[in-house]
Amino acid sequence: MRLSRYFLPVLKETPAEAQIVSHRYMLRAGMIKQASAGIYSWLPLGYKVLRRVEQIVHEEQIRAGHIPMLMPTLQSADLWRESGRYDDYGEEMLRIKDRHDRDMLYGPTNEELITDIFRSNVTSYRDLPLTLYHIQWKFRDEIRPRFGVMRGREFLMKDGYNFDLTKEDALHAYNRHLVSYLRTYERMGLQAIPMRAASGPIGGDNTHEFLVLAETGESEVFYDSAVTDIRLGEREIDYDDKAQCQAILEEFTALYARTDETHDEAAFAAIPEARRRSARGIEVGQIFYFGTKYSEPMGAMVTDADGNRVPVHMGSHGIGVSRLLGAIIEASHDERGIIWPEGVTPFHVGIVNLKQGDGAADVACDGLYAALAARGLEPLYDDTAERAGAKFATMDLIGLPWRITVGPRGLANGVVELTSRRTGESEEMSPEAAVAKVAEIYGRSSL
Ligand code: ATP
Ligand code: MG
């Protein structure tokens, strides 16, 4: 993409309403624009990152054997009356009447709708196990929407639902979600720690939240600092291997890590003092096992091997897709702007032409652009007439992890400069070497 043809409305001034760094940078980098309280338009740059994050979520869910689908945002109140949650859910549910005076709502979550799909179509244990998920906009009429996309009213969520014959199978589904979520966050350059949590209106006892540690987080958390040393890394995972998934759950949840709702002073005090931490965290996901809480009242039954009709065991599992953008920025930025991890960057590399209109510089930039594109990489080429300082400031603000700087002086010596956004270190090399190095950094990845 050439910047002169793109739509990147960066702001020079810091918007007064933004209280936390991710919100400030998302506004300043022209990623989002508030449409009304807690509701945002996703401008091209923000939309690009949102799609990258969404894509990683899809890939990891599909890898775990979960099946993508799409349910609507607007739902009929009838199903929610069946589960009993229409009255329970309270003020956060946006209730709407259609022209025939029927009660509708903008879905805050989808347990009812998915249970209805299941019961209409699945009758035998032979069709289990089954896990369906979608990535869809949700609406919760939060009393205090704030911090930009972190606590919106309209937000994008991945929510998945497992249907299993037995509790044991459903707990394996729970473990699969835990493992796939760990992989998902790690690919985004994030550490999200699973912490024992309370279940709220979804119901059930078995639940973990995934928290990214950050001073601006809204959750109060308590943990043993040794949990921050555990990584999933590159290990091979077989999602059908119950013992392996269970072992990973145990590895990640053996040490004390809880949100304030389930915090236990006595257990916390038992951690060696030097490892005891209380901190703030951003909730980027949550998994639940809730047994037959919905299947029983809503009649989601299957015939088991003995011919008995039994309610299925269910769980639901959510990732805050749009909130993740805020969480990534909270975890990865400096005083000049965002620093995107390579896994989610909107463009792989920026090209800065120090002297637009200079024949040699223009030719070299065009050549770099074509060579990078030929490798399946997407550069953002600043081909505007801005001065160099302003170009660097924009690149730093929008946070592309790599920048190639091209100027007449370097070209006279046959070199361009490759700079890491994270370390600030620059290296001079031939344009071909710069292309090869960027391609190597990204492996075979393409946007
Ligand atoms: P919170 O405690 O932050 O209100 P929640 O526990 O009510 O969240 P869940 O029902 O667990 O949320 O939803 C799954 C995920 O969706 C959460 O882990 C979070 O990342 C995201 N999420 C929830 N509410 C919002 C919101 N208002 N804005 C953006 N993301 C949200
Ligand atoms: Mg939650």
Coordinates of C-alpha atoms and ligand atoms in Angstrom, one line a residue:
M1 CA 0.0 0.0 0.0
R2 CA 1.2 3.5 -0.9
L3 CA 0.5 5.9 1.9
S4 CA -0.5 8.6 -0.5
R5 CA -3.4 6.4 -1.6
Y6 CA -4.3 5.0 1.8
F7 CA -6.7 6.4 4.5
L8 CA -4.6 6.9 7.6
P9 CA -6.0 9.9 9.5
V10 CA -3.3 10.2 12.2
L11 CA -3.9 12.8 14.9
K12 CA -1.1 15.1 16.1
E13 CA -2.9 15.9 19.4
T14 CA -3.7 13.5 22.1
P15 CA -7.4 13.2 22.4
A16 CA -8.5 14.4 25.8
E17 CA -11.1 11.6 26.4
A18 CA -8.6 8.8 26.2
Q19 CA -7.4 7.7 29.7
I20 CA -5.1 4.8 28.8
V21 CA -2.3 4.4 26.4
S22 CA -4.0 1.8 24.0
H23 CA -7.0 4.1 23.6
R24 CA -4.8 7.1 22.9
Y25 CA -2.7 5.3 20.4
M26 CA -5.6 3.7 18.6
L27 CA -7.2 7.1 18.1
R28 CA -3.9 8.9 17.2
A29 CA -2.9 6.1 14.8
G30 CA -6.3 6.5 13.0
M31 CA -7.3 2.9 13.8
I32 CA -10.8 3.7 15.3
K33 CA -13.3 6.5 15.6
Q34 CA -16.0 6.6 18.2
A35 CA -19.5 6.5 16.6
S36 CA -21.3 6.8 19.9
A37 CA -20.5 5.8 23.5
G38 CA -18.7 2.4 23.5
I39 CA -19.4 1.9 19.7
Y40 CA -16.6 2.4 17.2
S41 CA -16.0 2.5 13.5
W42 CA -12.9 0.5 12.5
L43 CA -10.8 2.6 10.2
P44 CA -8.6 0.8 7.7
L45 CA -5.6 0.4 9.9
G46 CA -7.6 -0.8 12.9
Y47 CA -9.7 -3.1 10.7
K48 CA -6.5 -4.7 9.3
V49 CA -5.3 -5.6 12.8
L50 CA -8.7 -6.8 13.8
R51 CA -8.8 -9.1 10.8
R52 CA -5.3 -10.4 11.7
V53 CA -6.3 -11.2 15.2
E54 CA -9.5 -12.8 14.1
Q55 CA -7.6 -14.9 11.6
I56 CA -5.3 -16.3 14.3
V57 CA -8.3 -17.1 16.5
H58 CA -9.9 -19.0 13.6
E59 CA -6.7 -20.9 12.7
E60 CA -6.2 -22.1 16.3
Q61 CA -9.9 -23.0 16.8
I62 CA -9.9 -25.0 13.6
R63 CA -6.6 -26.7 14.6
A64 CA -8.3 -27.8 17.8
G65 CA -11.1 -29.4 15.9
H66 CA -13.7 -26.8 16.5
I67 CA -16.1 -25.9 13.7
P68 CA -16.7 -22.3 12.5
M69 CA -20.2 -21.0 11.7
L70 CA -22.1 -17.7 12.1
M71 CA -25.1 -16.8 14.1
P72 CA -27.0 -13.5 13.9
T73 CA -26.5 -10.5 16.2
L74 CA -30.3 -10.0 16.7
Q75 CA -32.1 -12.8 18.6
S76 CA -35.7 -13.5 19.5
A77 CA -36.5 -13.1 23.3
D78 CA -38.4 -16.4 23.2
L79 CA -35.3 -18.6 23.5
W80 CA -34.1 -16.5 26.4
R81 CA -37.4 -17.0 28.2
E82 CA -36.9 -20.7 27.9
S83 CA -33.5 -20.7 29.6
G84 CA -34.8 -18.2 32.2
R85 CA -32.2 -15.6 31.3
Y86 CA -34.4 -13.0 29.7
D87 CA -35.3 -11.6 33.1
D88 CA -32.0 -12.5 34.8
Y89 CA -29.7 -10.7 32.4
G90 CA -30.7 -7.2 33.5
E91 CA -29.8 -3.8 32.1
E92 CA -26.8 -5.0 30.1
M93 CA -29.1 -6.6 27.5
L94 CA -30.3 -4.3 24.7
R95 CA -33.9 -5.1 24.2
I96 CA -35.7 -4.1 21.0
K97 CA -39.2 -4.5 19.6
D98 CA -39.7 -5.2 15.9
R99 CA -42.6 -3.8 13.9
H100 CA -44.9 -6.7 14.9
D101 CA -44.3 -5.8 18.6
R102 CA -42.2 -8.9 19.1
D103 CA -39.4 -8.8 21.7
M104 CA -36.0 -9.0 20.2
L105 CA -32.5 -8.4 21.6
Y106 CA -29.0 -7.7 20.4
G107 CA -27.1 -10.9 21.6
P108 CA -24.8 -10.4 24.5
T109 CA -23.8 -14.1 24.1
N110 CA -25.2 -17.1 22.3
E111 CA -25.8 -20.1 24.6
E112 CA -29.6 -20.1 23.9
L113 CA -29.3 -19.8 20.1
I114 CA -26.7 -22.5 19.8
T115 CA -28.6 -24.9 22.1
D116 CA -31.6 -24.4 19.9
I117 CA -29.6 -25.3 16.8
F118 CA -28.2 -28.3 18.5
R119 CA -31.6 -29.7 19.8
S120 CA -33.2 -29.2 16.4
N121 CA -30.5 -31.3 14.6
V122 CA -28.7 -33.7 16.9
T123 CA -30.4 -36.7 18.5
S124 CA -27.8 -39.4 19.0
Y125 CA -24.6 -39.8 21.0
R126 CA -23.0 -40.9 17.7
D127 CA -22.9 -37.2 16.6
L128 CA -20.9 -36.2 19.6
P129 CA -18.4 -34.8 20.5
L130 CA -19.3 -31.5 18.8
T131 CA -17.8 -28.0 19.2
L132 CA -19.2 -25.1 17.2
Y133 CA -18.0 -21.5 17.4
H134 CA -18.4 -18.2 15.7
I135 CA -16.8 -14.8 15.7
Q136 CA -19.6 -12.2 15.9
W137 CA -20.4 -8.8 17.3
K138 CA -22.0 -8.7 20.7
F139 CA -23.8 -5.9 22.5
R140 CA -23.7 -5.3 26.2
D141 CA -25.1 -2.0 27.4
E142 CA -22.2 -1.5 29.8
I143 CA -23.0 1.1 32.4
R144 CA -19.6 2.7 31.9
P145 CA -18.1 2.0 28.5
R146 CA -14.5 3.2 28.6
F147 CA -10.9 2.7 27.6
G148 CA -11.9 2.5 23.9
V149 CA -12.3 -1.0 22.5
M150 CA -11.4 -2.5 25.9
R151 CA -14.8 -2.0 27.4
G152 CA -17.1 -1.2 24.5
R153 CA -20.8 -1.7 24.2
E154 CA -20.5 -3.3 20.8
F155 CA -17.5 -5.6 20.6
L156 CA -16.3 -8.6 18.6
M157 CA -16.1 -11.9 20.5
K158 CA -15.3 -15.4 19.5
D159 CA -17.6 -17.7 21.4
G160 CA -17.6 -21.5 21.2
Y161 CA -19.8 -24.1 22.6
N162 CA -19.1 -27.8 23.2
F163 CA -21.7 -30.6 23.3
D164 CA -20.6 -33.9 24.9
L165 CA -22.2 -37.0 26.1
T166 CA -20.3 -37.2 29.4
K167 CA -18.8 -34.8 31.9
E168 CA -15.4 -36.4 31.2
D169 CA -15.7 -35.6 27.5
A170 CA -16.9 -32.1 28.2
L171 CA -13.9 -31.6 30.5
H172 CA -11.6 -32.7 27.6
A173 CA -13.3 -30.0 25.5
Y174 CA -12.6 -27.5 28.3
N175 CA -8.9 -28.5 28.2
R176 CA -8.8 -28.3 24.4
H177 CA -10.0 -24.7 24.7
L178 CA -7.5 -23.9 27.4
V179 CA -4.6 -25.2 25.2
S180 CA -5.9 -23.5 22.0
Y181 CA -6.3 -20.2 23.8
L182 CA -2.8 -20.4 25.1
R183 CA -1.5 -20.9 21.6
T184 CA -3.7 -18.1 20.3
Y185 CA -2.4 -15.5 22.7
E186 CA 1.2 -16.6 22.3
R187 CA 1.0 -16.2 18.5
M188 CA -0.1 -12.6 19.1
G189 CA 3.0 -12.0 21.2
L190 CA 1.0 -12.0 24.4
Q191 CA 1.3 -13.8 27.7
A192 CA -2.2 -14.5 29.0
I193 CA -2.3 -16.4 32.3
P194 CA -5.2 -18.7 33.0
M195 CA -6.6 -17.8 36.4
R196 CA -9.3 -19.5 38.5
A197 CA -12.4 -17.2 38.2
A198 CA -16.1 -16.9 39.2
S199 CA -18.7 -17.7 36.6
G200 CA -21.3 -14.9 36.7
P201 CA -24.5 -15.1 34.7
I202 CA -23.3 -17.9 32.4
G203 CA -23.4 -20.3 35.4
G204 CA -21.3 -23.3 36.4
D205 CA -18.3 -23.8 38.7
N206 CA -15.5 -24.8 36.4
T207 CA -14.0 -21.7 34.8
H208 CA -10.8 -19.9 34.1
E209 CA -10.2 -16.4 32.8
F210 CA -7.1 -15.5 30.8
L211 CA -5.4 -12.4 32.0
V212 CA -2.8 -10.1 30.4
L213 CA -0.9 -8.4 33.2
A214 CA -1.1 -4.6 32.7
E215 CA -1.4 -1.7 35.2
T216 CA -4.4 -0.4 33.4
G217 CA -6.3 -3.7 33.6
E218 CA -9.7 -3.7 35.3
S219 CA -9.3 -7.0 37.1
E220 CA -7.5 -7.4 40.4
V221 CA -5.4 -10.6 40.3
F222 CA -3.2 -12.5 42.7
Y223 CA -0.6 -15.0 41.6
D224 CA 2.6 -16.9 42.1
S225 CA 5.2 -15.1 40.0
A226 CA 6.5 -18.5 38.8
V227 CA 3.4 -18.8 36.5
T228 CA 4.9 -16.1 34.3
D229 CA 7.8 -18.4 33.4
I230 CA 5.6 -21.1 31.8
R231 CA 5.2 -21.0 28.0
L232 CA 3.5 -23.4 25.6
G233 CA 6.1 -22.6 22.9
E234 CA 6.5 -24.7 19.8
R235 CA 5.5 -28.1 21.3
E236 CA 3.5 -30.5 19.2
I237 CA -0.1 -30.8 20.4
D238 CA -2.5 -33.6 19.7
Y239 CA -5.9 -32.3 20.5
D240 CA -7.4 -35.8 20.6
D241 CA -4.9 -36.8 23.3
K242 CA -6.8 -36.4 26.5
A243 CA -3.9 -37.0 28.7
Q244 CA -1.7 -34.5 27.0
C245 CA -4.4 -31.7 27.2
Q246 CA -5.0 -32.5 30.8
A247 CA -1.3 -32.4 31.6
I248 CA -1.0 -28.9 30.0
L249 CA -4.0 -27.7 32.0
E250 CA -2.3 -29.0 35.2
E251 CA 1.0 -27.5 34.2
F252 CA -0.6 -24.0 33.7
T253 CA -3.0 -24.1 36.6
A254 CA -1.0 -25.8 39.4
L255 CA 0.5 -22.6 40.7
Y256 CA -1.7 -20.1 42.5
A257 CA -3.3 -17.6 40.1
R258 CA -6.7 -16.2 40.8
T259 CA -8.9 -13.1 40.2
D260 CA -10.2 -11.2 43.2
E261 CA -13.6 -13.0 43.0
T262 CA -12.0 -16.4 44.0
H263 CA -9.0 -15.1 45.8
D264 CA -8.1 -17.1 48.9
E265 CA -5.9 -15.3 51.5
A266 CA -4.7 -18.4 53.2
A267 CA -3.7 -20.2 50.0
F268 CA -2.0 -17.0 48.8
A269 CA -0.1 -16.6 52.1
A270 CA 1.3 -20.1 51.5
I271 CA 3.3 -18.9 48.4
P272 CA 6.9 -18.1 49.3
E273 CA 6.9 -14.3 49.9
A274 CA 9.3 -13.4 47.2
R275 CA 6.9 -14.9 44.6
R276 CA 3.7 -13.4 45.9
R277 CA 2.2 -10.9 43.5
S278 CA -0.9 -8.8 43.4
A279 CA -1.4 -6.9 40.3
R280 CA -3.9 -5.7 37.6
G281 CA -4.9 -7.7 34.5
I282 CA -6.9 -7.4 31.3
E283 CA -9.4 -10.3 30.8
V284 CA -8.9 -11.5 27.2
G285 CA -10.8 -14.7 27.4
Q286 CA -12.8 -17.1 29.6
I287 CA -13.7 -20.8 29.5
F288 CA -16.6 -22.5 31.3
Y289 CA -17.9 -26.0 31.8
F290 CA -21.5 -25.8 33.0
G291 CA -22.8 -29.3 32.5
T292 CA -26.5 -29.5 31.8
K293 CA -27.5 -25.9 32.8
Y294 CA -28.9 -25.1 29.4
S295 CA -29.4 -28.5 27.9
E296 CA -31.8 -29.6 30.7
P297 CA -34.3 -26.7 30.6
M298 CA -34.0 -26.3 26.8
G299 CA -34.3 -30.1 26.1
A300 CA -31.0 -30.6 24.3
M301 CA -31.0 -34.4 24.7
V302 CA -29.3 -37.3 22.9
T303 CA -29.9 -41.0 23.0
D304 CA -27.0 -42.8 24.6
A305 CA -25.6 -46.2 23.8
D306 CA -28.3 -47.9 26.0
G307 CA -31.1 -46.0 24.3
N308 CA -31.7 -43.6 27.2
R309 CA -32.5 -39.9 26.5
V310 CA -29.9 -37.8 28.4
P311 CA -29.1 -34.1 28.5
V312 CA -25.8 -33.2 26.9
H313 CA -22.9 -31.7 28.9
M314 CA -21.9 -28.3 27.6
G315 CA -19.4 -25.5 28.0
S316 CA -18.9 -22.1 26.5
H317 CA -15.6 -20.4 25.7
G318 CA -15.0 -16.8 24.7
I319 CA -12.2 -14.6 23.5
G320 CA -12.5 -10.9 23.4
V321 CA -11.3 -10.3 19.8
S322 CA -11.7 -6.5 19.7
R323 CA -10.5 -6.1 23.3
L324 CA -7.3 -8.0 22.3
L325 CA -6.1 -5.1 20.2
G326 CA -6.2 -2.8 23.3
A327 CA -4.5 -5.5 25.4
I328 CA -1.7 -6.0 22.8
I329 CA -1.0 -2.3 22.7
E330 CA -1.0 -2.1 26.5
A331 CA 1.6 -4.8 26.6
S332 CA 3.7 -3.6 23.6
H333 CA 4.3 0.1 23.2
D334 CA 6.7 2.9 24.1
E335 CA 6.5 6.7 24.3
R336 CA 6.5 7.1 20.5
G337 CA 3.7 4.7 19.8
I338 CA 2.6 1.1 19.2
I339 CA 5.0 -1.8 18.7
W340 CA 3.1 -4.5 16.9
P341 CA 4.2 -8.1 17.4
E342 CA 5.0 -9.6 14.0
G343 CA 2.0 -12.0 14.3
V344 CA -0.6 -9.2 14.2
T345 CA 1.1 -6.3 12.4
P346 CA -1.2 -4.5 9.9
F347 CA 1.7 -4.2 7.4
H348 CA 4.9 -6.3 7.5
V349 CA 7.3 -3.5 6.9
G350 CA 7.3 0.3 6.3
I351 CA 9.3 1.9 3.5
V352 CA 10.3 5.5 4.1
N353 CA 11.6 7.4 1.1
L354 CA 13.7 10.2 2.5
K355 CA 13.6 12.2 -0.7
Q356 CA 10.5 11.7 -2.6
G357 CA 10.9 12.9 -6.2
D358 CA 14.6 12.0 -6.3
G359 CA 14.9 9.6 -9.3
A360 CA 17.2 7.0 -7.7
A361 CA 15.3 7.0 -4.3
D362 CA 11.9 6.6 -6.1
V363 CA 13.2 3.8 -8.3
A364 CA 14.8 2.0 -5.3
C365 CA 11.5 2.3 -3.2
D366 CA 9.4 1.0 -6.1
G367 CA 11.9 -1.9 -6.5
L368 CA 11.7 -2.8 -2.8
Y369 CA 8.0 -2.6 -2.8
A370 CA 7.7 -5.0 -5.8
A371 CA 10.3 -7.4 -4.3
L372 CA 8.6 -7.5 -0.9
A373 CA 5.2 -8.0 -2.6
A374 CA 6.6 -10.9 -4.7
R375 CA 7.5 -12.6 -1.4
G376 CA 3.9 -12.4 -0.2
L377 CA 4.7 -9.5 2.1
E378 CA 2.7 -6.3 2.5
P379 CA 4.7 -3.1 2.8
L380 CA 3.4 0.3 3.6
Y381 CA 5.3 2.7 1.5
D382 CA 5.4 6.3 2.7
D383 CA 5.6 8.1 -0.7
T384 CA 4.3 11.4 0.5
A385 CA 6.1 14.7 0.3
E386 CA 6.4 15.0 4.2
R387 CA 9.8 15.7 5.7
A388 CA 11.8 12.7 7.1
G389 CA 11.1 13.5 10.7
A390 CA 7.3 13.5 10.2
K391 CA 7.5 10.2 8.2
F392 CA 9.5 8.5 11.0
A393 CA 7.0 9.8 13.7
T394 CA 4.1 8.3 11.8
M395 CA 5.9 5.0 11.3
D396 CA 6.8 4.9 15.0
L397 CA 3.2 5.7 16.0
I398 CA 1.5 3.1 13.9
G399 CA 4.1 0.6 15.1
L400 CA 5.2 -1.6 12.1
P401 CA 7.9 -3.8 13.5
W402 CA 10.3 -3.2 10.7
R403 CA 11.2 -0.1 8.6
I404 CA 13.4 0.2 5.5
T405 CA 14.7 3.8 5.0
V406 CA 15.8 4.8 1.6
G407 CA 17.8 8.0 0.8
P408 CA 20.1 9.3 -2.0
R409 CA 23.1 9.2 0.3
G410 CA 22.8 5.5 1.2
L411 CA 21.9 4.6 -2.3
A412 CA 25.1 6.2 -3.6
N413 CA 26.9 3.5 -1.5
G414 CA 24.4 0.8 -2.6
V415 CA 22.7 0.5 0.8
V416 CA 19.4 1.1 2.6
E417 CA 18.7 1.0 6.3
L418 CA 16.7 -1.7 8.1
T419 CA 15.4 -0.7 11.5
S420 CA 13.7 -2.6 14.2
R421 CA 10.8 -0.7 15.8
R422 CA 11.3 -2.6 19.1
T423 CA 15.0 -2.1 19.7
G424 CA 15.6 0.9 17.5
E425 CA 18.6 -0.7 16.1
S426 CA 19.5 0.0 12.4
E427 CA 21.6 -2.0 10.0
E428 CA 22.8 -0.9 6.6
M429 CA 22.6 -3.4 3.8
S430 CA 21.8 -3.8 0.1
P431 CA 18.1 -3.5 -0.9
E432 CA 18.2 -7.2 -1.8
A433 CA 19.6 -8.2 1.6
A434 CA 16.9 -6.1 3.3
V435 CA 14.1 -7.9 1.4
A436 CA 15.7 -11.3 2.2
K437 CA 16.0 -10.5 5.9
V438 CA 12.4 -9.2 6.2
A439 CA 11.1 -12.3 4.3
E440 CA 13.1 -14.5 6.6
I441 CA 11.7 -12.8 9.7
Y442 CA 8.1 -13.5 8.6
G443 CA 8.8 -17.0 7.3
R444 CA 6.3 -17.7 4.6
S445 CA 3.6 -15.7 6.3
S446 CA 1.4 -13.4 4.2
L447 CA -1.5 -11.2 5.1
Ligands
ATP1 P1 -15.9 -8.4 31.9 O1 -15.7 -9.1 33.2 O2 -14.6 -7.8 31.4 O3 -17.1 -7.6 31.8 P2 -17.1 -10.8 31.0 O4 -16.5 -11.8 31.9 O5 -18.5 -10.3 31.3 O6 -16.1 -9.6 30.8 P3 -17.3 -12.9 29.0 O7 -18.8 -13.1 29.0 O8 -16.4 -13.8 29.7 O9 -17.0 -11.4 29.5 O10 -16.9 -12.7 27.5 C1 -15.8 -13.2 26.8 C2 -14.7 -12.2 26.5 O11 -15.3 -11.1 25.8 C3 -14.1 -11.6 27.8 O12 -13.1 -12.4 28.3 C4 -13.6 -10.2 27.3 O13 -12.3 -10.4 26.7 C5 -14.6 -9.9 26.2 N1 -15.5 -8.8 26.6 C6 -16.5 -8.9 27.5 N2 -17.1 -7.7 27.7 C7 -16.5 -6.9 26.8 C8 -16.7 -5.5 26.5 N3 -17.6 -4.8 27.1 N4 -15.9 -4.9 25.6 C9 -14.9 -5.6 24.9 N5 -14.7 -6.9 25.2 C10 -15.4 -7.6 26.1
MG2 MG -15.5 -13.3 31.6

